[in-house]
């Protein structure tokens, strides 16, 4: 084994040990709950990375897919359906919605998708707000049944933490496999130049549609887990502001980088909480921090380590 | 001999009962509370609900500062920890988790109902008295015996506004315009149901998104459908816009709404002509009081926070003093505080008396107001049916 590979594996192993031992240091409470939300955000951002990071399509509909997954799960479990059915139902709903939205719009180029996804997010929000007998309207849905597989399910935030780590790890592995498949290469080619990709035989419309659907599935599954672990949902958690926040997580973390998606999601979930002691000024500092990262590290936080490594190599 | 033993047994039992009573008395002593006594508050201090959320902070903080300046409770100071919920339910949940880690004796929640819905389960599990001003009628229907509300709710408003409009103002064909959020939509449905009880049919039912700035289309629809009045339900910022746009469009309708119609933040942004004649039913506001002590209090609050006190400020301020009186009686035992809150009867607050009902609602008196120019005048109190 090469020395560099060994170092990478050691670093990964130490990171895994640190992640798995966090609950030993933090009690079952605020910190763990925050990390759980960060991991759910990371899954949604990983999904967003397919369409935006790898395929180059600006998608502000990810929060709406997240919400659709959450509401599908909440409505189904409150109606008495077993929890095991909800991931499948959530995925079916987001696939159907992403097809309805993606088929007519993904043939278009540039900013049309961005505009239609903003509209889609608003339509979903309005349906949730006004279809009160089913969605609970602006009051949301509460007392949502928790995760349960044949009578077994995580109890408390720490058990949810380990479950979400496992789901996030699977999400990362799947994303990694797709990235190195023919579909992943087609996505990158589409992002670099749609015309060149088409000339090389890539069906760019199909590629964009698949990236969009896969991203929606990630969001739908995260929404399913969100509803069942937080056990309360309301429209404000899936609003246009949340869509912009998810996009910011992707950009700050590093567009196109799997590690960047996780870093961005975790950083931008934890940072506002860490800065709360500043009162109203925390928003100013938070905004400044985001601008600084975008200006000084256009490749996102994930690119900082490689940039430093290159600079060090250059210095030698 | 047997008689003596019997006597000894009686005396022994009496001593045990007495000592148990003394023990209970000492448990109920406020002097046994932690020092300082920890209070928690979660409310919106940033985001688009901050204007509203700061009123809760102002009310609680002002009362806590006053109590501390006067020696605290049984010589123990109150320590208030405040956490910002921002504008989202997820942030509200995070804020509550931070507060719960401090193990407060009592937690105050904000007036924003979705945030309270998100927080209730966690607070109930922690078995901590939870006092809120959230206005959605369903807030106290969640089945938590730890949750109490000390502000009037939109279910009461939805009943009383149509009643006053039809019976006292003689209007039977109102247009309804409500903000499309938890507050406005719930009230709009209740108002429509209450109007039906008085055989009145709304000419048009409209709503607008909380971020909307142009409501002229809704106003023109209400005018075109021949409404004889307008029921307006919103936040001060958007109620101001609606009234201004009515004036610009030349629409003159008797307008009645929630307390936003007479809120100082609304009136500050209207001309006297625009504000004049508007009616409101809602939580009692201090500015219309004739009591110099209350007017002085409102002045001091405005001087400290640079924004006028409103119905929420009064409600949260009263809540702290209600708790002070309870802690002085029952000490810092959380179940005892909860039981005392549930048994509240005719506790005199700044503007109204508080009385707990079976759901945990303590406020049942509202005010009817009419703007004379930019000055709201109290037409009189109105009570919820049954109180």
XYZ file of C-alpha atoms in Angstrom:
703
model
C 0.000 0.000 0.000
C 1.308 3.465 -0.893
C 2.151 5.760 2.038
C -0.373 8.406 0.879
C -3.168 5.779 0.716
C -2.256 4.521 4.173
C -2.384 8.078 5.537
C -5.818 8.577 3.959
C -7.146 5.366 5.491
C -5.728 6.260 8.909
C -7.294 9.712 8.704
C -10.634 8.201 7.660
C -10.462 5.656 10.477
C -9.723 8.345 13.079
C -12.560 10.464 11.680
C -14.962 7.507 11.900
C -13.933 6.802 15.499
C -14.437 10.483 16.403
C -17.883 10.559 14.776
C -18.979 7.351 16.467
C -17.805 8.460 19.910
C -19.425 11.920 19.876
C -22.508 10.668 21.795
C -20.199 9.499 24.616
C -19.106 13.090 25.157
C -22.408 14.816 24.368
C -25.540 13.936 26.296
C -28.817 12.957 24.665
C -29.962 16.489 23.973
C -29.237 19.647 22.101
C -25.888 18.767 20.459
C -27.027 15.356 19.234
C -30.304 16.761 17.923
C -28.353 19.434 16.061
C -26.017 16.835 14.545
C -29.024 14.765 13.504
C -30.458 17.753 11.640
C -27.023 18.407 10.098
C -26.883 14.816 8.806
C -30.375 15.087 7.322
C -29.322 18.329 5.629
C -26.191 16.558 4.349
C -28.334 13.872 2.664
C -30.498 16.547 1.003
C -27.408 18.479 -0.158
C -25.847 15.279 -1.527
C -29.023 14.927 -3.580
C -28.808 18.520 -4.754
C -25.236 17.868 -5.861
C -26.416 15.452 -8.591
C -28.382 18.097 -10.500
C -26.433 21.223 -9.528
C -22.903 20.109 -8.612
C -22.386 17.461 -11.276
C -24.898 18.290 -14.012
C -24.787 22.086 -13.740
C -28.549 22.651 -13.394
C -29.603 25.253 -10.841
C -32.287 23.590 -8.727
C -34.211 25.496 -6.036
C -36.818 22.737 -5.714
C -34.831 20.511 -3.346
C -36.535 21.899 -0.215
C -39.924 21.141 -1.787
C -38.909 17.503 -2.435
C -37.649 17.343 1.149
C -41.052 18.593 2.281
C -42.948 16.177 0.036
C -41.050 13.257 1.551
C -41.722 14.517 5.069
C -45.429 15.174 4.512
C -45.949 11.846 2.716
C -44.424 10.022 5.689
C -46.337 12.042 8.268
C -49.697 11.652 6.538
C -49.162 7.930 5.864
C -48.041 7.022 9.398
C -50.731 9.150 11.026
C -53.266 7.339 8.832
C -52.048 4.069 10.336
C -49.802 2.722 7.568
C -46.745 0.832 8.851
C -43.549 2.900 8.898
C -41.756 0.480 6.571
C -44.043 1.574 3.741
C -43.185 5.273 4.102
C -39.719 5.379 2.467
C -41.228 3.700 -0.589
C -44.245 6.015 -0.612
C -42.021 9.083 -0.176
C -39.767 7.964 -3.026
C -42.792 7.267 -5.260
C -44.227 10.738 -4.575
C -40.949 12.575 -5.242
C -40.231 10.537 -8.393
C -43.695 11.366 -9.743
C -43.286 15.068 -8.865
C -39.764 15.304 -10.271
C -40.957 13.688 -13.518
C -43.874 16.100 -13.803
C -41.535 19.034 -13.183
C -38.468 17.723 -14.976
C -39.896 16.324 -18.220
C -41.121 19.621 -19.654
C -38.387 21.842 -18.214
C -35.125 19.927 -18.427
C -35.100 20.213 -22.213
C -34.501 23.893 -21.624
C -31.074 25.330 -20.894
C -29.536 27.960 -18.631
C -31.740 29.542 -15.952
C -35.160 28.199 -16.930
C -34.895 25.271 -14.521
C -33.974 27.627 -11.675
C -37.097 29.686 -12.331
C -39.415 26.700 -12.630
C -38.047 25.062 -9.486
C -38.645 28.294 -7.526
C -42.226 28.202 -8.795
C -42.525 24.505 -7.928
C -41.352 25.169 -4.367
C -43.957 27.901 -3.971
C -46.740 25.653 -5.366
C -45.824 22.886 -2.910
C -45.739 25.391 -0.035
C -49.145 26.818 -0.972
C -50.681 23.341 -1.230
C -49.319 22.473 2.227
C -50.575 25.755 3.711
C -54.071 25.617 2.210
C -54.858 21.859 2.239
C -55.328 22.030 5.977
C -57.484 18.946 6.634
C -54.662 16.763 5.291
C -51.467 18.742 5.896
C -52.429 20.598 9.058
C -51.943 23.910 7.181
C -49.590 26.418 8.731
C -49.925 24.693 12.128
C -48.162 21.654 10.689
C -48.523 18.025 11.733
C -47.483 16.870 15.190
C -47.244 13.588 17.120
C -45.956 11.845 13.978
C -45.226 8.157 14.731
C -41.508 7.404 14.989
C -39.356 5.022 12.951
C -40.434 1.443 13.558
C -39.431 -1.734 11.759
C -41.550 -4.662 12.918
C -41.902 -3.109 16.352
C -38.240 -2.109 16.663
C -37.047 1.431 16.210
C -34.534 3.944 17.546
C -35.390 5.456 20.902
C -33.971 8.843 21.831
C -31.673 11.114 19.882
C -28.498 9.046 20.285
C -30.021 5.972 18.639
C -31.346 8.239 15.868
C -27.820 9.633 15.538
C -26.333 6.204 14.784
C -29.160 5.383 12.385
C -28.654 8.642 10.502
C -24.882 8.058 10.321
C -25.573 4.688 8.714
C -28.043 6.201 6.228
C -25.637 9.043 5.407
C -22.823 6.540 4.843
C -25.003 4.587 2.408
C -25.999 7.837 0.670
C -22.306 8.744 0.295
C -21.412 5.287 -1.069
C -24.252 5.370 -3.603
C -23.301 8.899 -4.697
C -19.657 7.805 -5.069
C -20.630 4.799 -7.185
C -22.872 6.903 -9.425
C -20.143 9.540 -9.834
C -17.731 6.929 -11.223
C -20.327 5.234 -13.439
C -21.194 6.080 -17.046
C -24.102 8.151 -15.763
C -21.783 10.152 -13.482
C -19.393 10.853 -16.354
C -22.338 11.892 -18.519
C -23.437 14.297 -15.779
C -19.986 15.920 -15.633
C -19.845 16.105 -19.428
C -23.270 17.770 -19.480
C -22.132 20.303 -16.934
C -18.910 21.104 -18.794
C -20.618 21.595 -22.178
C -24.054 20.335 -23.187
C -23.288 20.731 -26.881
C -19.988 18.824 -26.630
C -21.661 16.106 -24.551
C -24.436 15.698 -27.141
C -21.842 15.486 -29.905
C -20.194 12.681 -27.931
C -23.437 10.727 -27.814
C -24.669 11.729 -24.359
C -28.430 12.137 -24.119
C -28.229 15.318 -22.040
C -31.976 15.606 -21.429
C -32.092 12.074 -20.062
C -28.952 12.691 -17.987
C -30.344 15.902 -16.503
C -33.667 14.208 -15.782
C -31.965 11.269 -14.051
C -29.776 13.603 -11.971
C -32.860 15.558 -11.012
C -34.819 12.419 -10.044
C -31.949 10.894 -8.044
C -31.543 14.189 -6.181
C -35.270 14.240 -5.449
C -35.082 10.659 -4.104
C -32.312 11.695 -1.693
C -34.459 14.635 -0.520
C -37.587 12.485 -0.245
C -35.827 9.879 1.893
C -34.295 12.578 4.100
C -37.760 14.098 4.472
C -39.121 10.698 5.503
C -36.443 10.399 8.210
C -36.911 14.033 9.280
C -40.651 13.609 9.869
C -40.176 10.356 11.792
C -37.304 11.549 13.958
C -38.330 15.169 14.710
C -41.996 14.072 14.861
C -43.289 17.533 13.974
C -43.361 19.220 10.574
C -44.624 22.580 9.352
C -44.325 24.443 6.038
C -41.652 26.846 7.304
C -39.104 24.002 7.439
C -39.394 23.507 3.643
C -39.792 27.095 2.443
C -37.938 29.062 -0.228
C -35.506 30.234 2.455
C -34.635 26.583 3.159
C -34.077 26.044 -0.600
C -31.612 28.933 -0.683
C -29.926 27.614 2.468
C -29.459 24.175 0.889
C -27.922 25.777 -2.199
C -25.603 27.834 0.056
C -24.536 24.648 1.874
C -23.600 23.119 -1.475
C -21.661 26.180 -2.645
C -19.866 26.764 0.670
C -19.029 23.092 1.098
C -17.824 22.651 -2.445
C -20.010 22.074 -5.475
C -19.357 18.696 -7.043
C -17.558 17.285 -4.020
C -19.189 14.587 -1.874
C -17.097 15.592 1.134
C -17.962 19.209 0.406
C -21.697 18.446 0.597
C -21.260 17.012 4.093
C -18.869 19.739 5.253
C -21.176 22.477 3.930
C -24.293 20.974 5.496
C -22.668 20.373 8.862
C -20.911 23.771 8.928
C -23.982 25.797 7.991
C -26.222 23.872 10.387
C -23.851 24.264 13.331
C -22.505 27.765 12.621
C -25.741 29.722 13.225
C -26.193 27.870 16.516
C -22.589 28.526 17.554
C -23.039 32.235 16.809
C -26.377 32.649 18.632
C -24.622 34.236 21.604
C -24.026 37.289 19.398
C -27.766 37.998 19.363
C -28.957 39.881 16.292
C -25.368 40.303 15.078
C -25.013 36.606 14.399
C -26.733 37.001 11.024
C -24.168 39.625 9.986
C -21.244 37.413 10.975
C -22.861 34.372 9.394
C -23.350 36.264 6.118
C -19.800 37.591 6.219
C -18.451 34.081 6.845
C -20.297 32.735 3.806
C -18.998 35.599 1.617
C -15.424 35.084 2.850
C -15.544 31.362 1.987
C -16.995 32.023 -1.466
C -14.432 34.736 -2.246
C -11.312 33.086 -0.779
C -12.171 29.477 -1.625
C -14.401 29.419 -4.719
C -14.165 25.626 -4.691
C -15.736 25.576 -1.239
C -14.467 24.425 2.142
C -13.624 20.998 0.718
C -11.107 22.578 -1.658
C -9.115 24.307 1.086
C -7.118 21.203 2.055
C -6.142 20.403 -1.535
C -5.286 24.063 -2.238
C -3.032 24.125 0.822
C -1.406 20.845 -0.218
C -0.681 22.253 -3.685
C 0.738 25.466 -2.182
C 2.967 23.472 0.166
C 4.182 21.317 -2.719
C 4.887 24.496 -4.720
C 6.820 25.977 -1.813
C 9.084 22.947 -1.705
C -52.442 -0.159 80.059
C -54.267 -0.788 76.832
C -55.798 2.684 77.091
C -52.313 4.199 77.530
C -51.033 2.347 74.474
C -54.003 3.568 72.469
C -53.311 7.158 73.606
C -49.625 6.778 72.710
C -50.615 5.497 69.278
C -52.935 8.478 68.720
C -50.264 10.924 69.888
C -47.664 9.178 67.710
C -49.917 9.323 64.680
C -50.595 12.985 65.352
C -46.854 13.713 65.618
C -46.213 11.877 62.331
C -49.022 13.803 60.603
C -47.760 17.080 62.028
C -44.169 16.433 61.004
C -45.372 15.424 57.506
C -47.291 18.697 57.377
C -44.224 20.641 58.493
C -42.114 18.798 55.911
C -44.623 19.686 53.196
C -44.641 23.293 54.391
C -40.863 23.490 54.180
C -40.943 21.930 50.694
C -43.387 24.641 49.674
C -41.117 27.374 50.947
C -39.717 29.662 48.241
C -36.555 29.965 50.334
C -35.731 26.370 49.366
C -35.517 27.338 45.669
C -32.216 27.307 43.786
C -30.379 30.589 43.772
C -30.743 32.216 41.311
C -34.090 30.762 40.237
C -33.663 29.721 36.577
C -36.299 30.858 34.052
C -36.085 30.080 30.315
C -37.582 31.945 27.365
C -37.617 31.033 23.685
C -38.893 33.654 21.262
C -38.191 35.039 17.793
C -35.534 37.737 18.033
C -34.312 37.528 14.433
C -36.050 36.906 11.114
C -39.412 38.158 9.870
C -41.181 37.409 13.174
C -38.713 39.366 15.293
C -40.945 42.428 15.685
C -43.548 40.199 17.288
C -41.157 37.975 19.218
C -39.331 40.834 20.917
C -42.600 41.855 22.634
C -42.489 38.560 24.577
C -38.847 39.176 25.496
C -39.634 42.762 26.565
C -42.553 41.706 28.772
C -40.714 38.880 30.523
C -37.410 40.731 30.865
C -39.035 43.919 32.180
C -40.890 41.977 34.880
C -37.812 39.913 35.826
C -35.687 43.064 36.126
C -38.340 44.715 38.310
C -38.640 41.665 40.565
C -34.857 41.387 40.904
C -34.576 45.102 41.669
C -37.104 44.587 44.461
C -35.199 41.706 46.051
C -36.303 38.739 43.922
C -38.506 35.957 45.253
C -37.821 35.226 48.942
C -34.518 37.021 48.522
C -33.502 34.927 45.508
C -32.879 36.584 42.189
C -34.401 35.313 38.953
C -31.973 34.286 36.181
C -33.589 34.556 32.757
C -32.013 32.704 29.836
C -33.367 33.764 26.449
C -32.891 31.793 23.229
C -33.776 32.968 19.730
C -36.106 30.721 17.719
C -35.534 32.613 14.465
C -38.387 32.096 12.026
C -38.412 28.324 11.613
C -39.859 25.476 13.664
C -36.586 23.523 13.427
C -34.725 26.482 14.947
C -37.455 26.738 17.597
C -36.836 23.113 18.497
C -33.074 23.727 18.731
C -33.682 26.776 20.916
C -35.883 24.737 23.249
C -33.263 21.987 23.517
C -30.704 24.605 24.552
C -33.099 25.976 27.174
C -33.908 22.498 28.523
C -30.203 21.767 29.054
C -30.205 24.559 31.663
C -32.999 22.756 33.579
C -35.139 25.852 34.151
C -37.916 25.941 36.709
C -40.310 27.516 34.212
C -40.201 28.059 30.458
C -41.898 30.845 28.532
C -42.694 30.131 24.887
C -43.422 32.696 22.210
C -46.691 33.763 20.565
C -45.801 31.951 17.335
C -47.980 28.847 17.297
C -46.019 26.536 14.926
C -42.974 27.028 17.171
C -45.018 26.030 20.214
C -46.408 22.979 18.403
C -42.814 21.925 17.646
C -41.648 22.480 21.233
C -44.534 21.099 23.284
C -43.577 17.411 23.210
C -40.035 18.079 24.492
C -41.189 20.428 27.247
C -43.938 18.016 28.328
C -41.371 15.205 28.587
C -39.184 17.431 30.762
C -42.192 18.070 33.060
C -41.595 21.819 33.191
C -44.392 24.402 33.357
C -44.620 25.972 29.882
C -46.327 29.360 29.548
C -47.058 30.680 26.090
C -48.848 33.482 24.280
C -49.373 31.540 21.037
C -52.664 32.543 19.482
C -53.767 29.419 17.593
C -56.795 28.038 19.427
C -55.450 24.478 19.069
C -52.279 25.185 21.083
C -53.922 24.278 24.389
C -55.762 21.335 22.815
C -52.554 19.292 22.527
C -53.236 17.407 25.735
C -50.176 18.650 27.622
C -50.923 19.262 31.286
C -47.734 21.386 31.518
C -48.776 23.964 28.905
C -50.693 27.140 29.810
C -51.627 30.173 27.716
C -51.914 33.640 29.203
C -52.973 35.535 26.053
C -56.298 35.525 24.242
C -56.471 33.257 21.177
C -57.853 33.500 17.662
C -60.776 31.180 18.476
C -62.093 33.837 20.887
C -61.497 36.599 18.322
C -63.177 34.599 15.571
C -66.310 34.336 17.716
C -66.383 37.881 19.038
C -65.484 39.924 15.937
C -68.480 38.671 13.847
C -70.763 39.008 16.871
C -69.790 42.650 17.372
C -69.885 43.402 13.642
C -73.379 41.999 13.161
C -75.035 42.842 16.480
C -73.456 46.185 17.319
C -72.373 47.623 13.977
C -75.270 46.173 11.946
C -73.106 44.842 9.090
C -74.065 41.520 7.526
C -72.014 41.277 4.325
C -68.350 41.700 5.212
C -65.337 40.987 3.073
C -62.689 38.945 4.886
C -58.986 39.473 4.374
C -56.470 37.478 6.395
C -52.752 36.832 6.305
C -52.125 33.320 4.958
C -50.249 32.025 7.970
C -51.102 30.074 11.072
C -52.638 33.129 12.707
C -54.738 34.504 9.873
C -56.053 31.380 8.158
C -57.235 29.771 11.393
C -59.048 32.972 12.326
C -60.555 33.340 8.837
C -62.164 29.893 9.049
C -63.473 30.608 12.553
C -64.880 33.972 11.447
C -66.738 32.365 8.522
C -68.240 29.761 10.869
C -69.255 32.437 13.405
C -70.807 34.639 10.693
C -72.975 31.698 9.623
C -74.385 31.535 13.176
C -75.649 35.120 12.742
C -77.035 34.396 9.233
C -74.389 36.687 7.726
C -72.561 35.684 4.560
C -69.143 37.085 3.652
C -69.129 38.914 0.303
C -65.592 37.674 -0.387
C -62.989 35.654 1.482
C -59.407 36.599 0.575
C -55.911 36.128 1.928
C -52.356 37.279 1.226
C -48.936 35.752 1.824
C -47.018 37.147 4.843
C -44.396 38.644 2.516
C -46.915 40.268 0.117
C -46.754 44.007 -0.283
C -49.604 44.611 -2.742
C -53.098 43.661 -1.570
C -54.976 45.880 -4.033
C -56.381 42.901 -6.019
C -57.986 41.428 -2.888
C -59.336 44.844 -1.867
C -60.861 45.448 -5.303
C -62.473 41.992 -5.250
C -64.043 42.772 -1.869
C -65.291 46.130 -3.170
C -66.612 44.681 -6.455
C -68.556 41.971 -4.623
C -70.474 44.605 -2.682
C -69.084 44.112 0.826
C -70.531 46.459 3.449
C -67.530 46.085 5.774
C -64.078 44.523 6.036
C -62.792 42.034 8.582
C -59.000 42.372 8.515
C -56.761 39.882 10.278
C -53.013 40.299 10.046
C -49.751 41.484 11.541
C -49.176 45.199 12.172
C -46.871 45.662 9.146
C -49.315 44.212 6.617
C -52.427 45.700 8.255
C -50.744 49.089 7.786
C -50.253 48.356 4.076
C -53.861 47.200 3.609
C -55.263 50.337 5.248
C -52.976 52.572 3.187
C -53.953 50.801 -0.032
C -57.683 51.050 0.860
C -57.178 54.756 1.199
C -55.280 54.975 -2.117
C -58.039 53.033 -3.905
C -60.764 55.178 -2.349
C -62.404 52.161 -0.681
C -64.312 53.266 2.391
C -65.579 50.344 4.453
C -66.154 49.915 8.158
C -63.075 47.914 9.113
C -62.724 45.666 12.122
C -59.796 43.412 12.894
C -57.461 42.006 15.479
C -55.268 44.062 17.802
C -52.915 44.940 14.900
C -55.509 47.572 13.918
C -54.724 49.552 17.049
C -51.107 48.536 17.621
C -48.748 51.485 18.032
C -46.471 50.105 15.306
C -49.458 50.262 12.905
C -50.649 53.685 14.004
C -47.150 55.161 13.825
C -47.139 54.475 10.078
C -50.646 55.751 9.289
C -52.004 59.265 8.987
C -54.837 60.267 11.318
C -57.308 60.129 8.415
C -56.189 56.619 7.418
C -56.395 55.248 10.949
C -59.607 56.970 11.998
C -62.674 54.803 12.565
C -60.980 51.391 12.515
C -62.246 48.866 15.061
C -60.305 46.126 16.790
C -61.004 43.325 19.214
C -58.046 41.722 20.891
C -55.781 41.429 23.857
C -55.863 44.504 26.057
C -53.339 47.218 25.228
C -51.917 49.522 27.889
C -52.056 52.820 25.960
C -55.846 53.120 26.251
C -55.869 52.781 30.012
C -56.892 55.724 32.174
C -54.814 54.408 35.075
C -51.713 56.603 35.452
C -49.689 53.689 36.857
C -50.322 51.640 33.700
C -49.564 54.588 31.426
C -46.345 55.190 33.346
C -45.441 51.504 32.958
C -46.047 51.719 29.178
C -43.851 54.819 29.052
C -41.033 53.090 30.937
C -41.205 50.044 28.636
C -41.040 52.283 25.570
C -38.089 54.205 27.009
C -36.189 50.987 27.690
C -36.880 49.084 24.450
C -37.627 51.969 22.046
C -40.786 50.232 20.856
C -44.256 50.612 22.356
C -45.607 47.911 24.655
C -48.514 45.984 23.167
C -51.016 43.346 24.268
C -48.311 40.641 24.209
C -45.913 42.700 26.340
C -48.661 43.076 28.950
C -49.547 39.382 28.826
C -45.943 38.164 29.294
C -45.309 40.769 32.002
C -48.406 39.592 33.887
C -47.331 35.964 33.466
C -44.049 36.543 35.308
C -45.859 38.178 38.226
C -48.447 35.392 38.285
C -45.592 32.902 38.580
C -43.953 34.984 41.289
C -47.120 34.807 43.361
C -47.324 31.041 42.786
C -43.667 30.352 43.653
C -44.051 32.418 46.821
C -46.964 30.144 47.765
C -45.870 26.678 46.641
C -42.097 26.975 46.304
C -40.080 25.577 43.407
C -41.767 22.204 43.056
C -42.685 21.951 39.347
C -45.821 19.783 39.755
C -47.033 22.132 42.503
C -46.493 25.142 40.230
C -48.364 23.361 37.446
C -51.261 22.538 39.797
C -51.381 26.107 41.044
C -51.474 27.433 37.468
C -54.321 25.052 36.664
C -56.190 26.309 39.725
C -55.737 30.027 38.924
C -58.907 31.944 39.690
C -59.472 35.703 39.460
C -55.754 36.549 39.620
C -55.542 40.271 38.974
C -53.153 41.244 36.200
C -52.339 44.683 34.867
C -55.421 44.967 32.651
C -57.450 41.789 33.063
C -58.149 39.031 35.586
C -56.806 35.564 34.792
C -58.746 32.365 35.325
C -57.674 28.885 34.202
C -60.082 26.738 32.245
C -59.857 22.987 31.729
C -57.608 23.365 28.649
C -55.042 25.622 30.317
C -56.247 28.948 28.888
C -56.001 31.736 31.444
C -57.079 34.851 29.479
C -60.762 35.314 28.706
C -61.229 39.087 28.599
C -60.644 41.053 25.418
C -60.901 44.737 24.562
C -63.027 46.452 21.907
C -61.173 49.432 20.480
C -61.921 52.199 18.015
C -59.328 54.537 16.551
C -60.070 58.218 16.973
C -57.557 59.618 14.536
C -54.353 57.885 15.532
C -55.465 57.329 19.101
C -57.133 54.037 19.991
C -59.978 54.347 22.467
C -61.296 51.508 24.571
C -64.989 51.022 23.836
C -65.156 48.423 26.581
C -64.080 44.972 27.596
C -65.752 41.913 26.138
C -65.605 38.471 27.721
C -65.505 35.039 26.185
C -68.816 33.274 26.580
C -68.932 31.422 29.922
C -66.502 33.747 31.762
